Amino acid sequence: MMKIIFKKPTNNKDVLFINVDPKNNDEVIKENGVKTLYLKCDEEMTLRKLFLLIRKMVVIAKGIKADKITFSFSSFKFNSVGISENQLAEIIGTQLDFANYEFNEYKTKTKEGFPELKEVYILGTTKEIEKNILKGDLIAKEVNKTRSLSNTPGGDMTPQILAKKAQESVRGLPVKINILGEKEMKKAGMHAILSVGRGSEEESKFIIMEYWGGNKKDKPIVLVGKGVTFDTGGINLKPSSALLGMNMDMSGGASVIHTVALVAKMKIKKNVIGLIPSVENMPSGKSYRPGDVVHSMSGKTIEILNTDAEGRVILADALTYAQKYKPEVVIDIATLTGAACVALGERASAIFTLDDELSKHFERIGEMTGDYFWRLPLWEEYENEIKGSLGDLTNIHNKDSRYGGAIYAAVFLHQFIKGTKWIHIDIAPRMTSMSGENLASGALGTPVRSLFNFIEGNN
């Protein structure tokens, strides 16, 4: 685990020194037994480039098997970026750990071990800067736990295991956790969740996390995360090429678990609820079928036109359940549609809401954290295309159109949360890292940083 130390290293020969300058080339030079990384930066730095620069430093250091580095805090101060010293401090703390992470749980360790930074010496700090660097470090550690949950293979991450991981994440913290099994869900009328999970031998779970850190009279912020621990598509089986990575279809649920844990660790004075409907979507003789009509907790019926559009079905019950808290706002997070990737590529999550200010707020937060968001429409006219003939609603476009899939998924969810302040975040585009981001391959832990920022600053 990486340690951040606010003093000079005692042995210079064991440490990689960092020199940041636009006139540099990225190269390591050894002089008098001391190694220096000359790190090139752009003449005109931006916040996005700053994220990449800090990560690049870590990647290069690991690449030459340097496990200790040192740099001056002022090396990463650029007037053109336009942020405060405290904001920079948090970004440095976050990005260091973010770039240092790799998921090696299933790899055989070599004699040398896996390359990682173990000690980072940061010079030229004040107590306030140090406090914010350590805050960023704590945020990143929780993001990385989210990544590890998502990266875990589906055979080792069932709904029951996810529920246990949720319990472990808040052990010793003031978070009340309740796990509903299938009997409890049936009693509560959560037949949408149960229908999706019934094709699996693994029991479906509904994870409830409650953190009451604010005043009793304050309405809570409710986070709802999709927890499909493996998605085969069900009877509408995915093609072979699309099955790899479907262990990460619970990334929304993982982000909710560790956001609640982070809020509790930071003792934020807010009330925050986490709800994670967790299932496996598997094909079997018990699976729900195309053409089935499912009775949701809300009383609305759902006509199943495609069993691979399962995330929105389980979220329908979770959004209904969320309203029992009379929330200030509901935020759902899901790897919901490949269509969001078609629309936005892999650089931004899609957001949907009727609240203009809420949308702008998340767009601003995304720029500060690196969890970039882009708003797509949620117009009432789209509702015509999800009206059912056998049931109230269809879980995909009622003419099975290949257009606008991310929008129709969001419009479907909106039917179960109307009248409540709500935003839907489709994180499918940002489920995994992409080339050039200076991050390990695999899950990204999106959008824990943004959710925490929103909760911390929401008054």
Short mmCIF file of C-alpha atoms in Angstrom, two decimals:
data_model
loop_
_atom_site.label_atom_id
_atom_site.label_comp_id
_atom_site.label_asym_id
_atom_site.label_seq_id
_atom_site.Cartn_x
_atom_site.Cartn_y
_atom_site.Cartn_z
CA MET A 1 0.00 0.00 0.00
CA MET A 2 1.35 3.42 -0.96
CA LYS A 3 2.41 5.80 1.84
CA ILE A 4 2.49 9.56 1.38
CA ILE A 5 5.23 11.28 3.41
CA PHE A 6 5.66 15.04 3.83
CA LYS A 7 9.42 15.29 4.33
CA LYS A 8 12.66 14.73 2.45
CA PRO A 9 13.73 11.14 1.89
CA THR A 10 16.69 10.04 4.03
CA ASN A 11 18.46 8.15 1.24
CA ASN A 12 18.45 9.93 -2.11
CA LYS A 13 19.83 6.92 -3.97
CA ASP A 14 16.71 4.89 -3.21
CA VAL A 15 14.36 7.55 -4.58
CA LEU A 16 13.35 8.73 -8.05
CA PHE A 17 13.37 12.54 -8.20
CA ILE A 18 10.78 14.24 -10.42
CA ASN A 19 11.52 17.33 -12.50
CA VAL A 20 8.50 18.75 -14.35
CA ASP A 21 9.07 21.14 -17.24
CA PRO A 22 7.58 21.70 -20.72
CA LYS A 23 11.14 21.77 -22.13
CA ASN A 24 11.87 18.27 -20.84
CA ASN A 25 11.52 15.01 -22.64
CA ASP A 26 10.20 12.03 -20.71
CA GLU A 27 13.48 10.43 -19.70
CA VAL A 28 15.27 9.09 -16.65
CA ILE A 29 18.85 10.21 -16.04
CA LYS A 30 21.18 8.85 -13.37
CA GLU A 31 23.80 11.27 -12.00
CA ASN A 32 26.05 10.55 -9.01
CA GLY A 33 23.91 7.56 -8.14
CA VAL A 34 20.70 9.61 -8.05
CA LYS A 35 17.90 9.01 -10.57
CA THR A 36 15.82 11.89 -11.91
CA LEU A 37 12.75 11.61 -14.10
CA TYR A 38 12.52 14.61 -16.41
CA LEU A 39 8.76 14.74 -16.96
CA LYS A 40 7.48 16.65 -19.95
CA CYS A 41 4.32 18.73 -19.59
CA ASP A 42 2.43 20.87 -22.09
CA GLU A 43 3.08 24.58 -22.38
CA GLU A 44 -0.63 25.26 -21.79
CA MET A 45 -1.85 22.93 -19.09
CA THR A 46 -5.52 22.16 -18.47
CA LEU A 47 -7.16 20.22 -15.67
CA ARG A 48 -7.66 17.20 -17.93
CA LYS A 49 -3.98 17.27 -18.92
CA LEU A 50 -3.00 17.59 -15.25
CA PHE A 51 -4.76 14.32 -14.41
CA LEU A 52 -2.84 12.59 -17.19
CA LEU A 53 0.48 14.18 -16.18
CA ILE A 54 0.31 12.96 -12.58
CA ARG A 55 -0.66 9.48 -13.75
CA LYS A 56 2.11 9.48 -16.36
CA MET A 57 4.66 10.15 -13.61
CA VAL A 58 3.44 7.09 -11.73
CA VAL A 59 3.35 4.88 -14.82
CA ILE A 60 6.93 5.79 -15.80
CA ALA A 61 8.18 5.25 -12.25
CA LYS A 62 6.56 1.82 -12.08
CA GLY A 63 7.89 1.02 -15.54
CA ILE A 64 11.49 1.39 -14.31
CA LYS A 65 10.59 -0.40 -11.04
CA ALA A 66 11.06 2.67 -8.87
CA ASP A 67 9.02 2.19 -5.70
CA LYS A 68 9.85 5.56 -4.11
CA ILE A 69 9.48 8.99 -5.69
CA THR A 70 9.79 12.57 -4.52
CA PHE A 71 8.62 15.88 -5.94
CA SER A 72 7.75 19.38 -4.89
CA PHE A 73 4.07 20.25 -4.57
CA SER A 74 4.71 23.40 -6.60
CA SER A 75 5.87 21.27 -9.57
CA PHE A 76 2.22 20.65 -10.41
CA LYS A 77 0.98 24.22 -9.91
CA PHE A 78 0.01 25.70 -13.26
CA ASN A 79 -1.73 29.08 -13.43
CA SER A 80 -3.57 28.06 -16.60
CA VAL A 81 -5.40 25.24 -14.78
CA GLY A 82 -7.27 27.69 -12.55
CA ILE A 83 -7.73 25.69 -9.35
CA SER A 84 -6.93 26.41 -5.72
CA GLU A 85 -4.01 24.85 -3.84
CA ASN A 86 -6.44 22.73 -1.81
CA GLN A 87 -8.12 21.45 -4.97
CA LEU A 88 -4.72 20.64 -6.46
CA ALA A 89 -3.73 18.82 -3.28
CA GLU A 90 -6.81 16.61 -3.40
CA ILE A 91 -6.23 15.90 -7.11
CA ILE A 92 -2.61 14.89 -6.48
CA GLY A 93 -3.63 12.56 -3.64
CA THR A 94 -6.36 11.00 -5.76
CA GLN A 95 -4.46 10.60 -9.02
CA LEU A 96 -1.35 9.08 -7.41
CA ASP A 97 -3.31 6.17 -5.95
CA PHE A 98 -5.57 5.96 -8.98
CA ALA A 99 -2.59 5.38 -11.27
CA ASN A 100 -0.75 3.12 -8.83
CA TYR A 101 -3.61 0.59 -8.78
CA GLU A 102 -3.48 -2.72 -10.60
CA PHE A 103 -5.71 -5.75 -10.13
CA ASN A 104 -3.30 -8.63 -9.51
CA GLU A 105 -5.41 -10.84 -7.26
CA TYR A 106 -5.35 -13.77 -9.67
CA LYS A 107 -1.74 -13.48 -10.86
CA THR A 108 1.20 -15.47 -9.49
CA LYS A 109 3.59 -13.12 -7.74
CA THR A 110 7.15 -13.01 -9.05
CA LYS A 111 10.23 -12.81 -6.80
CA GLU A 112 10.44 -9.08 -7.44
CA GLY A 113 6.72 -8.64 -6.81
CA PHE A 114 4.43 -6.47 -8.87
CA PRO A 115 5.68 -2.96 -9.65
CA GLU A 116 4.07 -0.35 -7.44
CA LEU A 117 4.85 2.87 -5.68
CA LYS A 118 5.33 2.26 -1.98
CA GLU A 119 6.47 5.67 -0.77
CA VAL A 120 5.80 9.16 -2.15
CA TYR A 121 7.70 12.08 -0.62
CA ILE A 122 5.97 15.42 -1.28
CA LEU A 123 7.88 18.58 -0.43
CA GLY A 124 6.87 22.21 0.02
CA THR A 125 3.51 21.59 1.68
CA THR A 126 1.51 23.23 4.44
CA LYS A 127 -0.69 21.44 6.99
CA GLU A 128 -3.77 22.40 4.98
CA ILE A 129 -2.28 21.06 1.74
CA GLU A 130 -1.23 17.85 3.49
CA LYS A 131 -4.75 17.39 4.84
CA ASN A 132 -6.21 17.65 1.34
CA ILE A 133 -3.62 15.35 -0.22
CA LEU A 134 -4.49 12.68 2.35
CA LYS A 135 -8.18 13.30 1.69
CA GLY A 136 -7.58 12.62 -2.01
CA ASP A 137 -5.61 9.51 -1.11
CA LEU A 138 -8.52 8.18 0.96
CA ILE A 139 -10.98 8.89 -1.87
CA ALA A 140 -8.75 7.03 -4.34
CA LYS A 141 -8.40 4.03 -2.04
CA GLU A 142 -12.19 3.70 -1.94
CA VAL A 143 -12.37 4.10 -5.72
CA ASN A 144 -9.79 1.35 -6.06
CA LYS A 145 -11.83 -0.95 -3.81
CA THR A 146 -14.72 -0.31 -6.18
CA ARG A 147 -12.49 -1.29 -9.10
CA SER A 148 -11.47 -4.52 -7.36
CA LEU A 149 -15.09 -5.48 -6.74
CA SER A 150 -15.93 -4.86 -10.39
CA ASN A 151 -12.84 -6.66 -11.68
CA THR A 152 -13.56 -9.82 -9.69
CA PRO A 153 -14.57 -12.69 -12.01
CA GLY A 154 -18.27 -13.53 -12.06
CA GLY A 155 -17.70 -16.98 -10.60
CA ASP A 156 -16.32 -15.33 -7.48
CA MET A 157 -18.83 -12.47 -7.32
CA THR A 158 -22.38 -13.72 -6.84
CA PRO A 159 -25.20 -11.63 -5.33
CA GLN A 160 -24.54 -13.24 -1.96
CA ILE A 161 -20.83 -12.45 -2.13
CA LEU A 162 -21.57 -8.87 -3.20
CA ALA A 163 -23.83 -8.54 -0.15
CA LYS A 164 -21.01 -9.82 2.08
CA LYS A 165 -18.58 -7.38 0.49
CA ALA A 166 -21.02 -4.56 1.21
CA GLN A 167 -21.11 -5.62 4.86
CA GLU A 168 -17.31 -5.78 5.01
CA SER A 169 -16.95 -2.34 3.43
CA VAL A 170 -18.73 -0.62 6.32
CA ARG A 171 -17.60 -2.81 9.22
CA GLY A 172 -16.93 -0.58 12.21
CA LEU A 173 -18.64 2.38 10.54
CA PRO A 174 -22.00 3.94 11.53
CA VAL A 175 -23.82 2.38 8.61
CA LYS A 176 -26.87 0.18 9.08
CA ILE A 177 -26.98 -2.61 6.52
CA ASN A 178 -29.87 -4.93 5.73
CA ILE A 179 -29.85 -7.70 3.12
CA LEU A 180 -33.19 -8.85 1.73
CA GLY A 181 -33.33 -12.38 0.35
CA GLU A 182 -35.86 -13.71 -2.14
CA LYS A 183 -38.51 -14.41 0.51
CA GLU A 184 -38.35 -10.84 1.80
CA MET A 185 -38.39 -9.43 -1.73
CA LYS A 186 -41.40 -11.53 -2.64
CA LYS A 187 -43.21 -10.25 0.44
CA ALA A 188 -42.31 -6.67 -0.56
CA GLY A 189 -43.64 -7.21 -4.09
CA MET A 190 -40.26 -6.91 -5.85
CA HIS A 191 -41.24 -9.26 -8.65
CA ALA A 192 -39.24 -7.35 -11.26
CA ILE A 193 -35.98 -8.15 -9.46
CA LEU A 194 -37.06 -11.72 -8.77
CA SER A 195 -38.05 -12.35 -12.38
CA VAL A 196 -34.60 -11.43 -13.71
CA GLY A 197 -32.77 -13.51 -11.13
CA ARG A 198 -34.86 -16.65 -11.23
CA GLY A 199 -32.87 -18.25 -14.07
CA SER A 200 -29.80 -18.49 -11.82
CA GLU A 201 -28.99 -20.99 -9.10
CA GLU A 202 -27.65 -18.06 -7.07
CA GLU A 203 -30.19 -16.33 -4.83
CA SER A 204 -30.91 -12.70 -5.66
CA LYS A 205 -30.30 -10.10 -2.97
CA PHE A 206 -31.43 -6.55 -2.26
CA ILE A 207 -28.75 -4.64 -0.35
CA ILE A 208 -29.81 -1.69 1.80
CA MET A 209 -27.18 0.61 3.33
CA GLU A 210 -28.24 3.50 5.58
CA TYR A 211 -25.94 6.23 6.84
CA TRP A 212 -27.68 8.80 9.00
CA GLY A 213 -24.93 11.39 9.44
CA GLY A 214 -27.13 14.47 9.11
CA ASN A 215 -30.06 15.86 11.04
CA LYS A 216 -33.01 13.51 11.49
CA LYS A 217 -35.28 15.97 9.71
CA ASP A 218 -33.01 16.17 6.65
CA LYS A 219 -34.17 14.24 3.61
CA PRO A 220 -31.62 11.65 2.48
CA ILE A 221 -29.74 11.38 -0.77
CA VAL A 222 -30.55 7.93 -2.18
CA LEU A 223 -28.05 6.13 -4.40
CA VAL A 224 -29.30 3.18 -6.44
CA GLY A 225 -26.74 0.91 -8.11
CA LYS A 226 -27.26 -1.87 -10.63
CA GLY A 227 -25.84 -5.10 -9.20
CA VAL A 228 -25.96 -7.70 -11.98
CA THR A 229 -23.01 -9.87 -10.96
CA PHE A 230 -22.96 -11.61 -14.34
CA ASP A 231 -25.07 -10.86 -17.38
CA THR A 232 -25.41 -13.55 -20.03
CA GLY A 233 -28.40 -11.80 -21.56
CA GLY A 234 -30.69 -14.57 -20.35
CA ILE A 235 -32.84 -16.27 -23.01
CA ASN A 236 -31.77 -13.49 -25.39
CA LEU A 237 -28.21 -14.77 -24.98
CA LYS A 238 -25.41 -12.36 -25.80
CA PRO A 239 -22.97 -13.28 -28.59
CA SER A 240 -19.69 -14.81 -27.35
CA SER A 241 -17.69 -11.64 -27.95
CA ALA A 242 -20.06 -9.65 -25.73
CA LEU A 243 -19.89 -11.98 -22.72
CA LEU A 244 -16.35 -11.07 -21.66
CA GLY A 245 -16.48 -8.24 -19.14
CA MET A 246 -20.03 -8.98 -18.02
CA ASN A 247 -18.72 -9.68 -14.53
CA MET A 248 -18.48 -5.87 -14.37
CA ASP A 249 -22.21 -5.39 -14.86
CA MET A 250 -22.41 -4.77 -11.11
CA SER A 251 -20.11 -1.73 -11.33
CA GLY A 252 -22.96 0.65 -10.46
CA GLY A 253 -23.69 -1.35 -7.33
CA ALA A 254 -19.99 -1.44 -6.41
CA SER A 255 -19.78 2.35 -6.77
CA VAL A 256 -22.74 2.81 -4.42
CA ILE A 257 -21.26 0.46 -1.80
CA HIS A 258 -17.97 2.32 -1.64
CA THR A 259 -19.50 5.79 -1.90
CA VAL A 260 -21.55 5.06 1.22
CA ALA A 261 -18.43 3.67 2.93
CA LEU A 262 -16.42 6.77 1.94
CA VAL A 263 -19.10 9.16 3.17
CA ALA A 264 -19.13 7.35 6.52
CA LYS A 265 -15.32 7.31 6.79
CA MET A 266 -15.20 11.04 6.09
CA LYS A 267 -17.98 11.64 8.65
CA ILE A 268 -19.97 13.74 6.21
CA LYS A 269 -22.98 15.31 7.91
CA LYS A 270 -25.54 14.11 5.42
CA ASN A 271 -28.07 11.28 5.29
CA VAL A 272 -27.19 8.85 2.54
CA ILE A 273 -28.94 5.64 1.53
CA GLY A 274 -27.49 2.99 -0.79
CA LEU A 275 -29.75 0.49 -2.56
CA ILE A 276 -28.30 -2.31 -4.70
CA PRO A 277 -30.60 -4.86 -6.39
CA SER A 278 -28.29 -7.80 -7.13
CA VAL A 279 -28.97 -10.72 -9.46
CA GLU A 280 -27.37 -13.04 -11.97
CA ASN A 281 -29.03 -12.96 -15.39
CA MET A 282 -28.68 -16.56 -16.55
CA PRO A 283 -30.45 -18.78 -19.14
CA SER A 284 -32.20 -21.86 -17.76
CA GLY A 285 -35.57 -23.55 -17.70
CA LYS A 286 -36.59 -21.13 -14.95
CA SER A 287 -35.52 -17.94 -16.75
CA TYR A 288 -37.93 -15.16 -17.51
CA ARG A 289 -38.83 -15.15 -21.18
CA PRO A 290 -39.43 -12.71 -24.01
CA GLY A 291 -43.16 -12.05 -23.96
CA ASP A 292 -43.53 -12.43 -20.19
CA VAL A 293 -45.38 -9.72 -18.27
CA VAL A 294 -43.76 -8.87 -14.95
CA HIS A 295 -45.52 -7.19 -12.03
CA SER A 296 -43.24 -4.56 -10.52
CA MET A 297 -43.29 -3.27 -6.95
CA SER A 298 -44.85 -0.02 -8.19
CA GLY A 299 -47.92 -1.84 -9.51
CA LYS A 300 -46.95 -1.15 -13.14
CA THR A 301 -46.54 -4.17 -15.37
CA ILE A 302 -43.53 -4.66 -17.62
CA GLU A 303 -43.78 -6.49 -20.92
CA ILE A 304 -40.45 -8.22 -21.51
CA LEU A 305 -39.40 -7.89 -25.14
CA ASN A 306 -35.74 -8.67 -24.50
CA THR A 307 -34.28 -10.45 -21.47
CA ASP A 308 -30.94 -8.73 -22.03
CA ALA A 309 -32.50 -5.41 -21.04
CA GLU A 310 -32.54 -6.65 -17.46
CA GLY A 311 -30.80 -3.81 -15.63
CA ARG A 312 -33.68 -1.40 -16.05
CA VAL A 313 -36.11 -4.09 -14.88
CA ILE A 314 -34.37 -4.61 -11.53
CA LEU A 315 -33.83 -0.86 -11.13
CA ALA A 316 -37.59 -0.32 -11.53
CA ASP A 317 -38.20 -2.01 -8.17
CA ALA A 318 -35.20 -0.30 -6.56
CA LEU A 319 -36.40 3.15 -7.66
CA THR A 320 -39.84 2.39 -6.27
CA TYR A 321 -38.29 1.30 -2.97
CA ALA A 322 -36.17 4.48 -2.89
CA GLN A 323 -39.27 6.65 -2.64
CA LYS A 324 -40.17 5.26 0.76
CA TYR A 325 -37.34 7.42 2.16
CA LYS A 326 -38.99 10.61 0.81
CA PRO A 327 -35.59 11.53 -0.61
CA GLU A 328 -34.09 14.89 -1.44
CA VAL A 329 -32.73 13.35 -4.65
CA VAL A 330 -32.34 9.87 -6.14
CA ILE A 331 -29.25 9.06 -8.20
CA ASP A 332 -29.12 5.76 -10.02
CA ILE A 333 -25.87 4.42 -11.45
CA ALA A 334 -25.76 1.57 -13.94
CA THR A 335 -23.77 -0.01 -16.74
CA LEU A 336 -27.09 0.09 -18.51
CA THR A 337 -26.68 0.23 -22.28
CA GLY A 338 -24.17 -0.35 -25.03
CA ALA A 339 -26.11 2.38 -26.82
CA ALA A 340 -24.56 4.95 -24.47
CA CYS A 341 -21.15 3.82 -25.76
CA VAL A 342 -22.36 4.20 -29.34
CA ALA A 343 -23.52 7.74 -28.58
CA LEU A 344 -20.52 8.94 -26.53
CA GLY A 345 -17.63 6.60 -27.19
CA GLU A 346 -15.65 5.72 -24.08
CA ARG A 347 -14.88 9.16 -22.68
CA ALA A 348 -18.06 10.20 -20.86
CA SER A 349 -20.98 8.70 -18.97
CA ALA A 350 -24.46 9.58 -20.16
CA ILE A 351 -26.72 11.46 -17.75
CA PHE A 352 -30.48 11.93 -17.89
CA THR A 353 -32.62 14.22 -15.77
CA LEU A 354 -35.41 16.78 -16.08
CA ASP A 355 -33.57 19.06 -13.64
CA ASP A 356 -31.34 21.46 -15.58
CA GLU A 357 -29.39 22.64 -12.55
CA LEU A 358 -28.77 19.07 -11.38
CA SER A 359 -27.41 18.21 -14.82
CA LYS A 360 -25.11 21.25 -14.87
CA HIS A 361 -23.96 20.44 -11.34
CA PHE A 362 -22.86 16.95 -12.36
CA GLU A 363 -21.17 18.25 -15.49
CA ARG A 364 -19.13 20.67 -13.34
CA ILE A 365 -18.29 17.94 -10.83
CA GLY A 366 -17.25 15.63 -13.65
CA GLU A 367 -14.70 18.13 -14.90
CA MET A 368 -13.20 18.45 -11.40
CA THR A 369 -13.00 14.71 -10.74
CA GLY A 370 -12.36 13.26 -14.19
CA ASP A 371 -15.70 11.41 -14.23
CA TYR A 372 -16.90 13.20 -17.34
CA PHE A 373 -20.66 13.39 -18.05
CA TRP A 374 -22.77 14.35 -21.06
CA ARG A 375 -26.51 14.94 -20.94
CA LEU A 376 -28.91 13.20 -23.32
CA PRO A 377 -32.64 14.03 -23.73
CA LEU A 378 -35.45 12.70 -21.58
CA TRP A 379 -38.38 14.11 -23.55
CA GLU A 380 -41.95 13.03 -22.87
CA GLU A 381 -42.43 12.15 -26.56
CA TYR A 382 -40.14 9.14 -26.18
CA GLU A 383 -42.67 7.51 -23.85
CA ASN A 384 -44.83 6.44 -26.81
CA GLU A 385 -42.15 3.95 -27.83
CA ILE A 386 -42.20 2.05 -24.52
CA LYS A 387 -45.95 1.60 -24.22
CA GLY A 388 -46.86 -2.08 -24.06
CA SER A 389 -49.61 -4.05 -25.74
CA LEU A 390 -49.80 -6.78 -23.08
CA GLY A 391 -48.36 -4.77 -20.17
CA ASP A 392 -48.11 -1.12 -19.19
CA LEU A 393 -44.52 -0.69 -20.37
CA THR A 394 -42.04 -2.53 -22.59
CA ASN A 395 -38.47 -2.95 -21.42
CA ILE A 396 -37.10 -1.91 -24.84
CA HIS A 397 -38.46 0.09 -27.79
CA ASN A 398 -41.85 -1.47 -28.59
CA LYS A 399 -40.90 -1.79 -32.26
CA ASP A 400 -37.49 -3.28 -31.40
CA SER A 401 -35.73 -0.31 -33.01
CA ARG A 402 -31.93 -0.17 -32.92
CA TYR A 403 -32.00 3.60 -32.41
CA GLY A 404 -31.78 5.59 -29.15
CA GLY A 405 -31.35 2.64 -26.80
CA ALA A 406 -29.78 4.64 -23.96
CA ILE A 407 -32.62 7.17 -24.11
CA TYR A 408 -35.38 4.56 -24.06
CA ALA A 409 -33.73 2.84 -21.08
CA ALA A 410 -33.69 6.16 -19.20
CA VAL A 411 -37.28 6.97 -20.21
CA PHE A 412 -38.31 3.54 -18.92
CA LEU A 413 -36.65 4.20 -15.54
CA HIS A 414 -38.31 7.61 -15.34
CA GLN A 415 -41.73 5.96 -15.24
CA PHE A 416 -40.88 4.57 -11.78
CA ILE A 417 -39.54 7.78 -10.24
CA LYS A 418 -41.77 10.56 -11.61
CA GLY A 419 -42.36 13.39 -9.18
CA THR A 420 -39.02 12.84 -7.42
CA LYS A 421 -35.82 14.77 -8.10
CA TRP A 422 -33.74 12.20 -9.99
CA ILE A 423 -30.74 11.71 -12.22
CA HIS A 424 -29.77 8.55 -14.08
CA ILE A 425 -26.08 7.92 -14.85
CA ASP A 426 -25.33 5.33 -17.53
CA ILE A 427 -21.70 4.47 -16.81
CA ALA A 428 -21.35 1.81 -19.53
CA PRO A 429 -18.97 4.06 -21.54
CA ARG A 430 -16.75 4.49 -18.48
CA MET A 431 -16.93 0.96 -17.11
CA THR A 432 -13.31 0.29 -18.07
CA SER A 433 -10.20 2.34 -18.80
CA MET A 434 -9.10 3.05 -22.35
CA SER A 435 -5.73 3.40 -24.02
CA GLY A 436 -3.88 6.63 -23.28
CA GLU A 437 -5.40 7.29 -19.84
CA ASN A 438 -2.28 6.09 -17.97
CA LEU A 439 -4.38 3.67 -15.95
CA ALA A 440 -4.38 -0.09 -15.51
CA SER A 441 -6.75 -2.03 -17.73
CA GLY A 442 -10.06 -3.05 -16.21
CA ALA A 443 -12.67 -1.30 -14.11
CA LEU A 444 -12.51 2.46 -13.46
CA GLY A 445 -14.60 2.83 -10.31
CA THR A 446 -16.80 5.45 -11.98
CA PRO A 447 -18.39 7.61 -10.52
CA VAL A 448 -17.40 7.32 -6.84
CA ARG A 449 -15.35 10.55 -6.91
CA SER A 450 -18.26 12.52 -8.36
CA LEU A 451 -20.89 11.02 -6.06
CA PHE A 452 -18.76 11.86 -3.02
CA ASN A 453 -18.13 15.39 -4.33
CA PHE A 454 -21.87 15.88 -4.87
CA ILE A 455 -22.79 14.59 -1.41
CA GLU A 456 -20.04 16.55 0.37
CA GLY A 457 -20.96 19.83 -1.31
CA ASN A 458 -24.74 19.42 -1.51
CA ASN A 459 -26.44 21.87 0.86
#
